[in-house]
Coordinates of C-alpha atoms and ligand atoms in Angstrom, one line a residue:
M1375 CA -64.2 70.6 -45.0
S1376 CA -63.8 73.8 -43.5
G1377 CA -60.2 75.3 -43.4
S1378 CA -58.8 77.5 -40.6
V1379 CA -56.1 79.9 -40.6
L1380 CA -53.2 78.4 -38.8
R1381 CA -50.8 80.5 -36.8
R1382 CA -47.8 78.7 -35.9
G1383 CA -45.6 81.4 -34.7
R1384 CA -44.1 79.4 -31.8
I1385 CA -43.5 76.3 -33.7
L1386 CA -41.7 78.1 -36.5
A1387 CA -39.6 80.1 -33.8
L1388 CA -38.5 76.8 -32.3
L1389 CA -37.9 75.3 -35.7
V1390 CA -35.5 78.4 -36.6
V1391 CA -33.7 77.8 -33.4
A1392 CA -33.5 74.1 -33.9
L1393 CA -32.1 74.6 -37.5
T1394 CA -29.7 77.1 -36.6
L1395 CA -28.2 75.4 -33.6
V1396 CA -28.1 72.0 -35.2
A1397 CA -25.5 73.1 -37.5
A1398 CA -23.2 73.8 -34.4
L1399 CA -23.8 70.3 -33.1
V1400 CA -21.2 67.7 -33.3
A1401 CA -22.2 64.2 -34.4
G1402 CA -22.9 62.1 -31.5
A1403 CA -23.7 64.8 -28.9
S1404 CA -25.0 63.5 -25.8
P1405 CA -29.0 63.1 -25.9
A1406 CA -31.2 65.3 -23.8
G1407 CA -32.8 63.4 -20.9
A1408 CA -30.3 60.5 -21.2
K1409 CA -27.4 61.8 -18.9
G1410 CA -27.6 59.5 -16.2
G1411 CA -25.1 56.9 -17.3
S1412 CA -25.5 53.3 -17.6
G1413 CA -27.9 52.9 -14.6
K1414 CA -25.1 51.7 -12.2
G1415 CA -22.0 52.8 -10.4
G1416 CA -23.2 56.3 -9.0
G1417 CA -21.0 58.0 -6.5
N1418 CA -22.6 56.2 -3.7
G1419 CA -22.7 52.8 -5.5
L1420 CA -26.4 53.3 -6.4
P1421 CA -27.9 53.3 -9.7
H1422 CA -28.4 56.8 -11.0
P1423 CA -31.9 57.7 -12.1
P1424 CA -31.5 59.3 -15.5
E1425 CA -32.4 63.0 -15.7
K1426 CA -36.0 63.8 -16.7
E1427 CA -37.0 66.5 -19.1
A1428 CA -40.5 67.2 -20.1
T1429 CA -39.6 68.9 -23.5
A1430 CA -36.7 68.0 -25.9
V1431 CA -36.0 69.7 -29.4
G1432 CA -33.9 68.2 -32.1
H1433 CA -33.5 65.8 -34.9
G1434 CA -32.7 62.0 -35.7
G1435 CA -35.6 60.5 -33.6
A1436 CA -37.3 60.8 -30.3
V1437 CA -38.9 58.9 -27.4
T1438 CA -41.5 60.3 -24.8
S1439 CA -42.8 58.3 -22.1
L1440 CA -44.0 58.6 -18.3
D1441 CA -40.7 57.5 -17.0
P1442 CA -36.9 58.4 -17.8
Y1443 CA -35.6 54.9 -17.6
A1444 CA -38.0 54.0 -20.3
T1445 CA -37.3 56.9 -22.4
R1446 CA -33.6 56.4 -22.0
A1447 CA -34.1 52.6 -23.2
G1448 CA -35.9 53.7 -26.2
L1449 CA -33.4 56.3 -27.0
E1450 CA -30.3 54.1 -26.9
V1451 CA -31.9 51.6 -29.2
L1452 CA -32.4 54.6 -31.7
Q1453 CA -28.9 55.9 -31.0
K1454 CA -27.6 52.2 -32.0
G1455 CA -29.5 52.3 -35.3
G1456 CA -32.9 50.7 -34.3
N1457 CA -36.0 52.0 -35.5
A1458 CA -39.0 53.2 -33.9
V1459 CA -40.6 49.9 -33.3
D1460 CA -37.4 48.5 -31.8
A1461 CA -37.4 51.4 -29.5
A1462 CA -41.1 51.2 -28.6
V1463 CA -40.5 47.5 -27.5
A1464 CA -37.4 48.5 -25.4
A1465 CA -39.1 51.2 -23.6
S1466 CA -42.4 49.4 -23.0
A1467 CA -40.2 46.6 -21.6
M1468 CA -38.5 49.1 -19.2
L1469 CA -41.9 50.5 -18.2
G1470 CA -42.9 47.3 -17.1
V1471 CA -40.0 47.2 -14.6
T1472 CA -39.9 51.0 -13.3
R1473 CA -43.9 51.5 -13.9
P1474 CA -45.2 48.0 -13.0
Y1475 CA -48.5 49.4 -11.9
D1476 CA -49.5 51.0 -15.1
G1477 CA -48.8 48.5 -17.9
S1478 CA -46.8 45.3 -18.4
I1479 CA -46.4 41.9 -19.7
G1480 CA -49.3 41.1 -17.2
G1481 CA -51.6 43.3 -19.7
G1482 CA -52.3 44.4 -23.0
G1483 CA -52.6 47.4 -25.6
F1484 CA -52.6 48.7 -28.9
F1485 CA -49.9 49.8 -31.2
L1486 CA -50.4 52.6 -33.9
V1487 CA -47.5 52.6 -36.4
Y1488 CA -46.6 54.8 -39.2
D1489 CA -44.6 53.1 -41.7
A1490 CA -42.8 56.0 -43.5
A1491 CA -41.4 54.0 -46.3
N1492 CA -44.9 53.0 -47.3
D1493 CA -46.5 56.1 -46.1
E1494 CA -48.9 53.8 -44.3
V1495 CA -50.6 53.7 -40.9
T1496 CA -51.1 50.2 -39.4
S1497 CA -52.4 49.1 -36.0
I1498 CA -52.0 46.1 -33.8
D1499 CA -54.4 44.8 -31.3
A1500 CA -52.8 43.1 -28.4
R1501 CA -55.6 43.6 -26.1
E1502 CA -56.4 41.1 -23.2
T1503 CA -58.9 38.4 -24.1
A1504 CA -61.6 36.6 -21.8
P1505 CA -60.9 32.9 -21.4
A1506 CA -63.1 30.6 -23.4
A1507 CA -65.0 29.5 -20.4
T1508 CA -66.4 33.1 -20.0
T1509 CA -70.2 33.7 -20.0
P1510 CA -72.1 36.8 -20.5
T1511 CA -73.1 36.7 -17.0
V1512 CA -69.6 36.2 -15.5
F1513 CA -69.8 39.4 -13.5
R1514 CA -73.2 38.8 -11.9
E1515 CA -74.4 36.9 -8.9
D1516 CA -77.9 36.4 -7.9
G1517 CA -79.1 38.6 -10.4
T1518 CA -76.9 41.6 -9.6
E1519 CA -73.5 42.6 -10.7
I1520 CA -70.6 41.8 -8.3
P1521 CA -69.2 45.1 -6.9
F1522 CA -66.4 46.8 -8.9
A1523 CA -63.7 46.4 -6.2
E1524 CA -64.6 42.7 -6.0
R1525 CA -64.6 42.1 -9.7
R1526 CA -61.2 43.9 -10.0
V1527 CA -59.5 42.1 -7.4
S1528 CA -60.3 38.6 -8.5
G1529 CA -59.3 36.0 -11.1
L1530 CA -62.4 36.9 -12.9
S1531 CA -61.0 40.1 -14.1
Q1532 CA -57.9 38.8 -15.5
G1533 CA -57.8 38.5 -19.2
V1534 CA -55.1 36.6 -21.1
P1535 CA -52.1 39.3 -21.5
G1536 CA -51.5 40.6 -25.0
L1537 CA -48.3 42.5 -24.8
V1538 CA -45.7 40.0 -25.4
A1539 CA -47.6 38.6 -28.4
G1540 CA -48.0 42.4 -29.6
W1541 CA -44.1 42.9 -29.2
E1542 CA -43.6 39.7 -31.3
L1543 CA -46.0 40.8 -33.9
A1544 CA -44.7 44.3 -34.4
L1545 CA -41.1 43.1 -34.5
E1546 CA -41.9 40.3 -37.2
E1547 CA -43.2 43.1 -39.5
Y1548 CA -40.9 46.1 -38.6
G1549 CA -38.2 45.0 -36.2
T1550 CA -34.4 45.3 -36.9
V1551 CA -33.1 44.3 -33.5
P1552 CA -33.7 40.7 -31.9
L1553 CA -36.0 40.7 -28.9
H1554 CA -33.5 39.7 -26.5
R1555 CA -31.4 42.8 -27.2
L1556 CA -34.4 45.0 -26.8
L1557 CA -35.3 43.3 -23.3
Q1558 CA -31.7 43.5 -22.2
P1559 CA -31.8 47.0 -20.7
A1560 CA -35.0 46.2 -18.8
R1561 CA -33.4 42.9 -17.6
V1562 CA -30.4 44.8 -16.2
V1563 CA -32.7 47.4 -14.4
A1564 CA -34.8 44.6 -13.1
E1565 CA -31.8 42.8 -11.7
R1566 CA -29.7 45.7 -10.4
G1567 CA -32.5 48.2 -9.5
F1568 CA -33.8 51.4 -10.1
V1569 CA -34.4 54.4 -7.9
V1570 CA -37.8 54.6 -6.6
D1571 CA -39.4 58.1 -7.1
A1572 CA -42.4 59.8 -5.3
E1573 CA -44.9 58.8 -7.9
Y1574 CA -44.1 55.0 -7.6
E1575 CA -44.1 55.3 -3.8
E1576 CA -47.5 56.9 -3.9
R1577 CA -48.9 54.4 -6.3
T1578 CA -47.6 51.5 -4.2
R1579 CA -49.1 53.1 -1.0
D1580 CA -52.6 53.6 -2.7
N1581 CA -52.5 49.7 -3.2
L1582 CA -51.1 48.7 -0.1
E1583 CA -54.0 47.1 1.4
I1584 CA -54.5 45.0 -1.8
F1585 CA -51.0 44.2 -2.4
A1586 CA -50.6 43.0 1.3
D1587 CA -53.4 40.3 0.9
F1588 CA -51.4 38.4 -1.7
T1589 CA -48.4 36.5 -0.9
S1590 CA -46.9 37.0 -4.4
T1591 CA -47.6 40.7 -4.6
R1592 CA -46.3 41.3 -0.9
E1593 CA -43.1 39.5 -1.8
T1594 CA -42.6 41.1 -5.2
F1595 CA -43.6 44.8 -4.6
L1596 CA -43.5 45.4 -0.9
V1597 CA -40.6 45.9 1.4
D1598 CA -41.4 44.5 4.8
G1599 CA -45.0 45.0 4.1
A1600 CA -44.7 48.6 3.2
A1601 CA -44.4 50.7 0.1
P1602 CA -40.5 51.1 -1.1
A1603 CA -39.6 54.7 -0.3
A1604 CA -38.6 57.3 -2.7
G1605 CA -34.9 57.5 -3.1
T1606 CA -34.3 53.9 -2.4
V1607 CA -33.3 51.3 -5.0
F1608 CA -36.0 48.7 -5.9
R1609 CA -35.1 45.4 -7.7
N1610 CA -37.3 42.9 -9.1
P1611 CA -35.1 39.7 -10.0
D1612 CA -38.1 37.6 -10.6
L1613 CA -39.2 39.8 -13.5
A1614 CA -35.5 39.9 -14.7
R1615 CA -35.7 36.2 -14.9
T1616 CA -39.1 36.1 -16.7
Y1617 CA -37.5 38.7 -19.3
K1618 CA -34.7 36.3 -19.7
L1619 CA -37.0 33.4 -20.5
I1620 CA -38.8 35.6 -23.2
S1621 CA -35.3 36.6 -24.5
Q1622 CA -34.5 33.0 -25.0
G1623 CA -37.8 31.6 -26.1
G1624 CA -39.7 34.5 -27.7
A1625 CA -43.5 34.9 -27.0
D1626 CA -43.8 31.1 -26.8
A1627 CA -41.9 31.2 -23.5
F1628 CA -44.7 33.4 -22.1
Y1629 CA -47.7 31.7 -23.7
E1630 CA -46.6 28.1 -23.1
G1631 CA -44.4 26.4 -20.4
E1632 CA -43.6 27.6 -16.9
V1633 CA -44.7 31.2 -17.2
A1634 CA -48.1 30.2 -18.7
E1635 CA -48.4 27.6 -15.8
A1636 CA -47.6 30.1 -13.2
I1637 CA -50.3 32.4 -14.8
V1638 CA -53.0 29.9 -14.9
D1639 CA -52.4 28.7 -11.3
T1640 CA -52.5 32.3 -10.0
V1641 CA -55.8 33.0 -11.8
Q1642 CA -57.2 29.7 -10.7
H1643 CA -56.0 30.0 -7.1
P1644 CA -55.1 33.5 -6.2
P1645 CA -52.5 33.4 -3.4
V1646 CA -54.4 35.2 -0.7
V1647 CA -52.4 35.7 2.5
A1648 CA -53.7 33.3 5.3
G1649 CA -56.0 35.3 7.4
A1650 CA -56.9 37.8 5.0
E1651 CA -60.7 38.7 5.0
R1652 CA -60.8 39.7 1.3
K1653 CA -63.2 37.8 -0.9
V1654 CA -61.3 36.9 -3.9
R1655 CA -63.0 34.7 -6.7
P1656 CA -60.7 32.6 -8.8
G1657 CA -60.7 32.9 -12.6
L1658 CA -61.5 30.9 -15.6
M1659 CA -58.4 30.9 -17.5
E1660 CA -56.7 27.6 -18.8
L1661 CA -53.5 26.9 -20.6
D1662 CA -55.3 26.7 -23.9
D1663 CA -56.4 30.4 -23.5
L1664 CA -52.8 31.3 -23.3
D1665 CA -51.7 29.1 -26.0
E1666 CA -54.4 30.3 -28.4
Y1667 CA -53.8 34.0 -27.7
E1668 CA -52.9 36.1 -30.8
A1669 CA -52.3 39.8 -31.4
R1670 CA -54.1 40.9 -34.4
W1671 CA -53.4 43.6 -37.2
R1672 CA -56.6 45.9 -37.3
D1673 CA -57.5 48.8 -39.6
P1674 CA -56.7 52.0 -38.0
T1675 CA -59.4 54.7 -38.1
A1676 CA -58.9 57.8 -40.1
V1677 CA -60.8 61.1 -40.3
D1678 CA -60.1 64.4 -42.0
Y1679 CA -60.2 67.2 -39.7
R1680 CA -59.7 70.6 -41.1
D1681 CA -56.7 69.9 -43.6
H1682 CA -55.1 67.2 -41.3
T1683 CA -55.8 63.2 -41.2
V1684 CA -56.2 61.9 -37.7
F1685 CA -55.4 58.1 -37.4
G1686 CA -56.6 56.1 -34.4
M1687 CA -57.3 52.8 -32.9
G1688 CA -60.2 50.9 -34.3
P1689 CA -62.3 48.2 -32.3
P1690 CA -62.1 46.6 -30.0
S1691 CA -61.0 50.1 -28.8
S1692 CA -63.6 52.8 -29.0
G1693 CA -60.8 55.3 -29.2
G1694 CA -60.3 56.0 -32.8
T1695 CA -64.3 56.1 -33.6
T1696 CA -65.1 58.2 -30.5
V1697 CA -62.3 60.7 -31.1
G1698 CA -63.0 60.7 -35.0
E1699 CA -66.7 61.3 -34.5
A1700 CA -66.0 64.1 -32.0
L1701 CA -63.8 65.9 -34.2
N1702 CA -66.2 65.2 -37.3
I1703 CA -68.9 67.1 -35.2
L1704 CA -66.6 70.0 -34.3
E1705 CA -65.7 70.4 -37.8
G1706 CA -69.0 72.4 -38.3
Y1707 CA -67.6 75.2 -36.2
E1708 CA -64.7 77.7 -36.8
L1709 CA -63.3 76.9 -33.4
S1710 CA -60.1 79.0 -33.9
E1711 CA -62.5 82.2 -34.2
L1712 CA -64.5 81.5 -30.9
P1713 CA -63.8 82.3 -27.3
E1714 CA -62.3 79.7 -25.1
A1715 CA -65.5 79.0 -23.2
D1716 CA -67.4 78.4 -26.5
V1717 CA -64.6 76.0 -27.6
L1718 CA -64.9 74.1 -24.5
H1719 CA -68.7 74.1 -24.7
L1720 CA -68.7 72.7 -28.2
L1721 CA -66.0 70.1 -27.1
I1722 CA -68.4 68.9 -24.3
E1723 CA -71.4 68.5 -26.5
A1724 CA -69.4 66.8 -29.4
E1725 CA -67.9 64.4 -26.9
A1726 CA -71.2 63.7 -25.2
L1727 CA -72.7 62.8 -28.6
A1728 CA -69.9 60.6 -29.6
F1729 CA -69.9 58.8 -26.3
A1730 CA -73.5 58.1 -26.7
D1731 CA -72.8 56.1 -29.9
R1732 CA -69.7 54.6 -28.5
G1733 CA -71.9 53.2 -25.5
E1734 CA -74.4 51.6 -27.9
Y1735 CA -72.2 50.3 -31.0
L1736 CA -68.5 49.5 -29.5
G1737 CA -67.3 46.2 -28.8
D1738 CA -65.1 43.4 -30.1
P1739 CA -65.5 43.5 -33.9
D1740 CA -65.0 39.6 -33.8
F1741 CA -68.2 39.3 -32.0
V1742 CA -70.3 42.3 -32.9
D1743 CA -70.8 44.2 -36.0
V1744 CA -69.5 47.6 -35.2
P1745 CA -70.5 50.3 -37.9
V1746 CA -67.2 51.8 -38.1
E1747 CA -67.5 53.4 -41.4
G1748 CA -71.0 55.0 -40.5
L1749 CA -69.8 56.2 -37.1
L1750 CA -66.8 57.9 -38.9
S1751 CA -68.9 59.3 -41.8
Q1752 CA -69.3 63.1 -42.0
D1753 CA -72.8 62.9 -42.8
F1754 CA -73.4 61.1 -39.5
A1755 CA -71.5 63.7 -37.9
D1756 CA -73.3 66.4 -39.5
E1757 CA -76.6 65.0 -38.5
R1758 CA -75.5 64.3 -34.8
R1759 CA -74.4 68.0 -34.8
E1760 CA -77.9 69.1 -35.3
L1761 CA -78.7 68.0 -31.7
I1762 CA -76.2 70.7 -30.6
L1763 CA -78.5 73.7 -29.5
E1764 CA -78.6 77.2 -31.1
P1765 CA -77.9 79.8 -29.6
F1766 CA -75.4 77.7 -27.4
A1767 CA -76.8 76.0 -24.3
A1768 CA -76.0 72.6 -22.7
T1769 CA -78.1 69.8 -23.8
P1770 CA -79.6 67.5 -21.2
K1771 CA -77.3 64.5 -20.8
P1772 CA -77.2 61.6 -21.1
L1773 CA -77.9 62.0 -24.8
P1774 CA -79.3 59.1 -27.0
A1775 CA -77.3 57.2 -29.6
G1776 CA -77.8 58.0 -33.2
D1777 CA -78.0 55.6 -35.9
P1778 CA -74.9 55.6 -37.9
D1779 CA -76.5 54.1 -41.0
G1780 CA -78.7 57.2 -41.7
A1781 CA -81.9 56.9 -39.9
A1782 CA -83.4 59.1 -36.9
D1783 CA -81.8 59.5 -33.4
D1784 CA -83.7 56.9 -31.8
G1785 CA -81.0 54.8 -30.1
V1786 CA -81.3 53.8 -26.4
V1787 CA -79.8 56.1 -23.7
L1788 CA -76.6 54.6 -22.0
A1789 CA -75.5 57.0 -19.3
S1790 CA -71.7 56.8 -18.7
A1791 CA -70.8 56.8 -15.0
V1792 CA -68.3 59.3 -13.7
A1793 CA -64.9 58.5 -15.6
A1794 CA -63.0 56.2 -13.5
T1795 CA -59.3 57.1 -13.4
G1796 CA -57.5 53.8 -14.3
S1797 CA -53.9 53.1 -14.9
T1798 CA -52.3 52.6 -18.3
T1799 CA -49.1 54.0 -19.8
H1800 CA -48.3 55.7 -23.3
L1801 CA -45.0 56.0 -25.1
T1802 CA -44.3 57.6 -28.4
T1803 CA -41.1 56.8 -30.7
T1804 CA -40.0 58.2 -33.8
D1805 CA -36.7 57.3 -35.8
R1806 CA -34.4 59.0 -38.2
W1807 CA -36.4 57.3 -41.2
G1808 CA -39.4 59.1 -40.0
N1809 CA -41.4 56.0 -38.7
I1810 CA -43.6 56.5 -35.7
V1811 CA -44.9 54.4 -32.9
A1812 CA -47.7 55.4 -30.7
L1813 CA -48.1 52.5 -28.0
T1814 CA -50.6 52.8 -25.3
F1815 CA -50.9 49.5 -22.9
S1816 CA -52.4 48.8 -19.6
I1817 CA -53.1 46.6 -16.7
E1818 CA -56.3 48.4 -16.2
Q1819 CA -56.5 49.7 -12.6
I1820 CA -53.3 51.0 -10.9
G1821 CA -51.9 47.9 -9.9
G1822 CA -54.3 46.0 -12.1
S1823 CA -55.9 43.1 -10.2
G1824 CA -53.4 43.5 -7.5
I1825 CA -52.5 39.9 -7.9
A1826 CA -48.8 39.1 -8.9
V1827 CA -47.8 36.0 -10.7
D1828 CA -45.9 34.1 -8.0
G1829 CA -42.0 33.9 -8.8
Y1830 CA -42.4 35.8 -12.1
G1831 CA -42.4 39.4 -10.9
F1832 CA -45.5 40.8 -12.6
L1833 CA -49.1 41.8 -11.8
L1834 CA -51.9 40.4 -13.7
N1835 CA -54.3 42.9 -15.4
N1836 CA -58.0 43.4 -14.3
E1837 CA -59.0 44.4 -18.0
L1838 CA -62.0 42.2 -18.1
T1839 CA -63.6 44.8 -15.8
D1840 CA -64.1 46.8 -19.0
F1841 CA -66.8 44.5 -20.1
A1842 CA -70.4 45.6 -19.2
T1843 CA -71.6 43.6 -16.4
E1844 CA -75.0 43.0 -18.3
P1845 CA -75.6 40.5 -21.0
G1846 CA -76.9 41.6 -24.4
L1847 CA -74.8 44.6 -25.0
A1848 CA -72.3 45.2 -27.7
N1849 CA -69.6 45.1 -24.9
S1850 CA -71.1 42.1 -22.9
P1851 CA -68.6 39.4 -21.8
D1852 CA -68.1 36.4 -23.7
G1853 CA -65.6 33.6 -24.2
G1854 CA -62.6 34.6 -26.2
K1855 CA -64.0 38.2 -26.6
R1856 CA -61.8 41.3 -25.9
P1857 CA -63.4 44.0 -23.8
R1858 CA -63.9 47.5 -25.2
S1859 CA -61.2 49.9 -24.6
S1860 CA -60.8 53.6 -24.6
I1861 CA -57.1 53.5 -25.4
S1862 CA -56.5 55.9 -28.1
P1863 CA -52.9 56.2 -29.7
T1864 CA -53.2 58.8 -32.4
I1865 CA -50.9 59.9 -35.3
I1866 CA -51.9 63.1 -37.1
L1867 CA -50.6 63.7 -40.7
G1868 CA -50.5 67.4 -41.7
P1869 CA -51.9 69.2 -44.9
D1870 CA -48.8 68.1 -46.9
G1871 CA -49.5 64.4 -45.9
E1872 CA -46.3 64.4 -43.6
P1873 CA -46.3 63.5 -39.9
F1874 CA -47.7 66.4 -37.9
A1875 CA -48.1 65.1 -34.3
A1876 CA -48.3 61.7 -32.6
Y1877 CA -49.4 61.0 -28.9
G1878 CA -51.5 59.3 -26.4
T1879 CA -52.5 58.9 -22.8
P1880 CA -53.8 57.0 -20.0
G1881 CA -57.0 57.8 -18.1
G1882 CA -59.9 55.4 -18.7
A1883 CA -62.6 56.9 -20.7
T1884 CA -61.0 60.2 -20.2
I1885 CA -58.3 59.1 -22.6
I1886 CA -60.9 59.9 -25.5
T1887 CA -61.8 63.3 -24.1
T1888 CA -58.0 64.1 -23.5
V1889 CA -56.9 63.0 -27.0
T1890 CA -59.8 65.0 -28.6
Q1891 CA -59.0 68.1 -26.7
V1892 CA -55.2 68.0 -27.4
A1893 CA -56.1 67.6 -31.1
V1894 CA -58.3 70.7 -30.9
N1895 CA -55.5 72.6 -29.0
L1896 CA -53.0 71.7 -31.8
I1897 CA -54.8 72.1 -34.7
D1898 CA -57.6 74.6 -33.9
L1899 CA -55.9 76.7 -31.2
D1900 CA -52.6 76.6 -32.9
M1901 CA -50.7 75.5 -29.6
D1902 CA -47.5 73.6 -29.9
L1903 CA -47.5 70.2 -28.3
P1904 CA -46.1 71.2 -24.9
D1905 CA -48.7 73.9 -24.6
A1906 CA -51.4 71.6 -25.9
I1907 CA -50.4 69.1 -23.1
A1908 CA -50.2 71.7 -20.3
A1909 CA -53.5 73.2 -20.8
P1910 CA -56.3 72.4 -18.3
R1911 CA -58.5 69.6 -19.3
L1912 CA -62.2 68.8 -19.3
G1913 CA -64.4 66.4 -20.9
N1914 CA -67.9 64.9 -21.0
I1915 CA -68.5 61.2 -21.5
N1916 CA -72.2 61.6 -21.9
G1917 CA -72.8 62.1 -18.2
E1918 CA -74.9 64.7 -16.4
N1919 CA -71.6 66.3 -15.1
T1920 CA -68.3 67.5 -16.8
N1921 CA -65.2 66.1 -15.7
F1922 CA -62.5 69.1 -15.3
E1923 CA -59.4 69.8 -13.6
A1924 CA -58.9 72.3 -10.9
T1925 CA -56.7 74.4 -13.0
L1926 CA -59.6 75.3 -15.4
P1927 CA -59.7 79.0 -14.7
A1928 CA -62.7 80.0 -12.6
A1929 CA -64.0 82.4 -15.2
T1930 CA -64.1 79.5 -17.8
Q1931 CA -65.9 77.4 -15.2
E1932 CA -68.5 80.0 -14.7
A1933 CA -69.0 80.8 -18.5
L1934 CA -69.7 76.9 -18.9
K1935 CA -72.0 76.9 -15.9
A1936 CA -74.0 79.9 -17.6
Y1937 CA -74.6 77.6 -20.6
G1938 CA -76.1 75.0 -18.3
H1939 CA -73.2 72.7 -18.0
K1940 CA -72.7 70.9 -14.6
L1941 CA -69.2 71.2 -13.2
P1942 CA -69.7 70.5 -9.5
T1943 CA -66.2 69.6 -8.4
P1944 CA -62.9 69.2 -10.2
A1945 CA -61.4 65.8 -10.7
A1946 CA -59.4 64.6 -7.6
D1947 CA -56.5 63.6 -9.7
P1948 CA -55.0 65.2 -12.9
V1949 CA -56.9 64.1 -16.0
G1950 CA -54.5 62.1 -18.3
N1951 CA -50.6 61.9 -18.6
V1952 CA -50.0 62.7 -22.2
N1953 CA -46.8 62.4 -24.1
G1954 CA -46.0 62.6 -27.9
V1955 CA -44.0 64.2 -30.6
Q1956 CA -44.8 67.1 -32.8
F1957 CA -43.0 67.2 -36.1
L1958 CA -41.6 70.6 -37.1
G1959 CA -40.6 69.8 -40.7
D1960 CA -37.2 69.2 -42.3
G1961 CA -36.6 66.5 -39.7
G1962 CA -37.2 68.8 -36.7
L1963 CA -38.9 67.2 -33.7
L1964 CA -40.4 68.7 -30.5
A1965 CA -40.8 65.7 -28.0
A1966 CA -43.2 66.5 -25.2
A1967 CA -44.3 65.1 -21.8
E1968 CA -46.4 66.2 -19.1
P1969 CA -44.5 69.1 -17.5
T1970 CA -46.2 68.7 -14.0
R1971 CA -49.2 66.1 -13.8
F1972 CA -48.2 63.0 -12.0
H1973 CA -44.6 64.4 -11.2
G1974 CA -44.0 64.9 -15.0
G1975 CA -42.9 62.7 -17.8
S1976 CA -39.7 62.4 -19.8
A1977 CA -38.8 63.4 -23.4
A1978 CA -35.7 62.9 -25.4
V1979 CA -34.3 63.3 -28.8
V1980 CA -31.5 61.7 -30.4
Q1981 CA -29.6 65.1 -31.6
P1982 CA -30.8 67.7 -29.2
V1983 CA -30.7 71.2 -29.7
P1984 CA -31.1 73.7 -26.6
H1985 CA -34.6 75.2 -26.4
Ligands
LIG501 N1 -58.8 49.7 -19.3 C1 -58.7 51.0 -19.9 C2 -59.2 50.9 -21.3 O1 -58.6 50.0 -22.0 C3 -57.5 51.7 -19.7 C4 -57.3 52.1 -18.4 C5 -57.2 53.5 -18.0 O2 -56.4 54.1 -18.6 O3 -57.8 53.8 -17.1 O4 -59.9 51.7 -21.7

């Protein structure tokens, strides 16, 4: 493993400021990013939205998410003595209310947890699962695949949701606050309302045609058939009631009984508005599929990168293995000494190689033998690196998969389509004891399947569109199988074995390229987390074209084109929506969310210091 000279000037400066100022802080100072009061009783009688800050520095715990209500909910748990897992549950429940198109109890996700007392990283797979009746050809008709838009808005794409079971499993192991108390703030906001922001309005408007075609979705999420306007208060009393049922009955109240019955009814009989022309195929979910759902402990992935250890999510997510393989390939170069364009060139090449292997080998480990150890071995990465051209020039893509068990590079070529920007949401929490949670959860597309569960206030996911549509592949559909994900919650320990950073992002397959790039920004390019997040993004998922943001400087684009990379048009939307926490040593925390992408995210610490 090669070392790099790390220059951490800005971080050290922040730490000095933090430690100097913390002495002047009185205990119980009001937390940054949580100045909005209790969520009710503003001067005009409307709920106050909490203040939103993209960066916070301090001590005693931190929460970052896409949304200030969620960040505040998590922070309040920490302030009252709860731990990072408690806070993650409270914040994720709030995101289901205030960001219902990104992730909710109608979907699933992956928890990566650093347990400080045991110095151990663990992970929970709360991924959606295909109903038992699913066949490998479920997404084909007359020998061809059903078009994506039709697969998405259908019962066929709706997997058994996993988030509620994930909450329960995480709390059983680590929780210190009862579930009903963690759901209480979200229940209150669902009941009394929150102030719609521009991002919420836009996301509703983008889905209007779909939402309007379902009686349940129209009633739950539209106001007189239109998107709720920014600045107005939006309530979801049906979701408040569902949270109440879960508060009283735990996960059983979701996977059995009236909620389960309503889910199955919605899947089997999508509530299409009379006269709508949309062809909506019913799904195959039965009550038993819900009853039998379980969230599962999985081994996290781990790779040594420079003098850090990068932990990620293992299968059925492809996140940890693909990020890890790309980093292992990059380890052969002294990135800290190269010009920016060369760093980005190598990032593109390493990502393309890792995605070739992802396409070939990644699927649900309960159904296919995923060679995790081989994919993450340094020997395999060293072998894959030999395909990167010297002197530097772009390789023709798509690249073939390698053989992680040590033979030649003779795998099949699976071209990756242009990265679809889906939905999904990420949050990061850490507490005064040093525990960390990186939780990414999803309902797949923005708005999921577009079909809400009638009377229960949440949208069902379309996560099963993450399956391949052909049979015979690692990621082909099957009964009881979980579709391959790109979700990549990430925790990095530093050279001293202490936490260095934790973060994650939405973005479909670009989750992987974004997480890899942020790791390089932090570790090789010596950026602090806010800069690592703000930097323009690019990535290659083993496709002919490289995906990039319009903010990537023109000179850098030209330099990459000169190497032969194809960067025809910038991504229409920002790539990713990252948030996380950087650990500054001696308990100092630098919490960071997006400053501008998607109207910015929300970071807060328990004991802030000005920065
Ligand atoms: N369904 C995607 C996955 O699990 C996440 C959705 C997205 O962020 O686009 O990989």
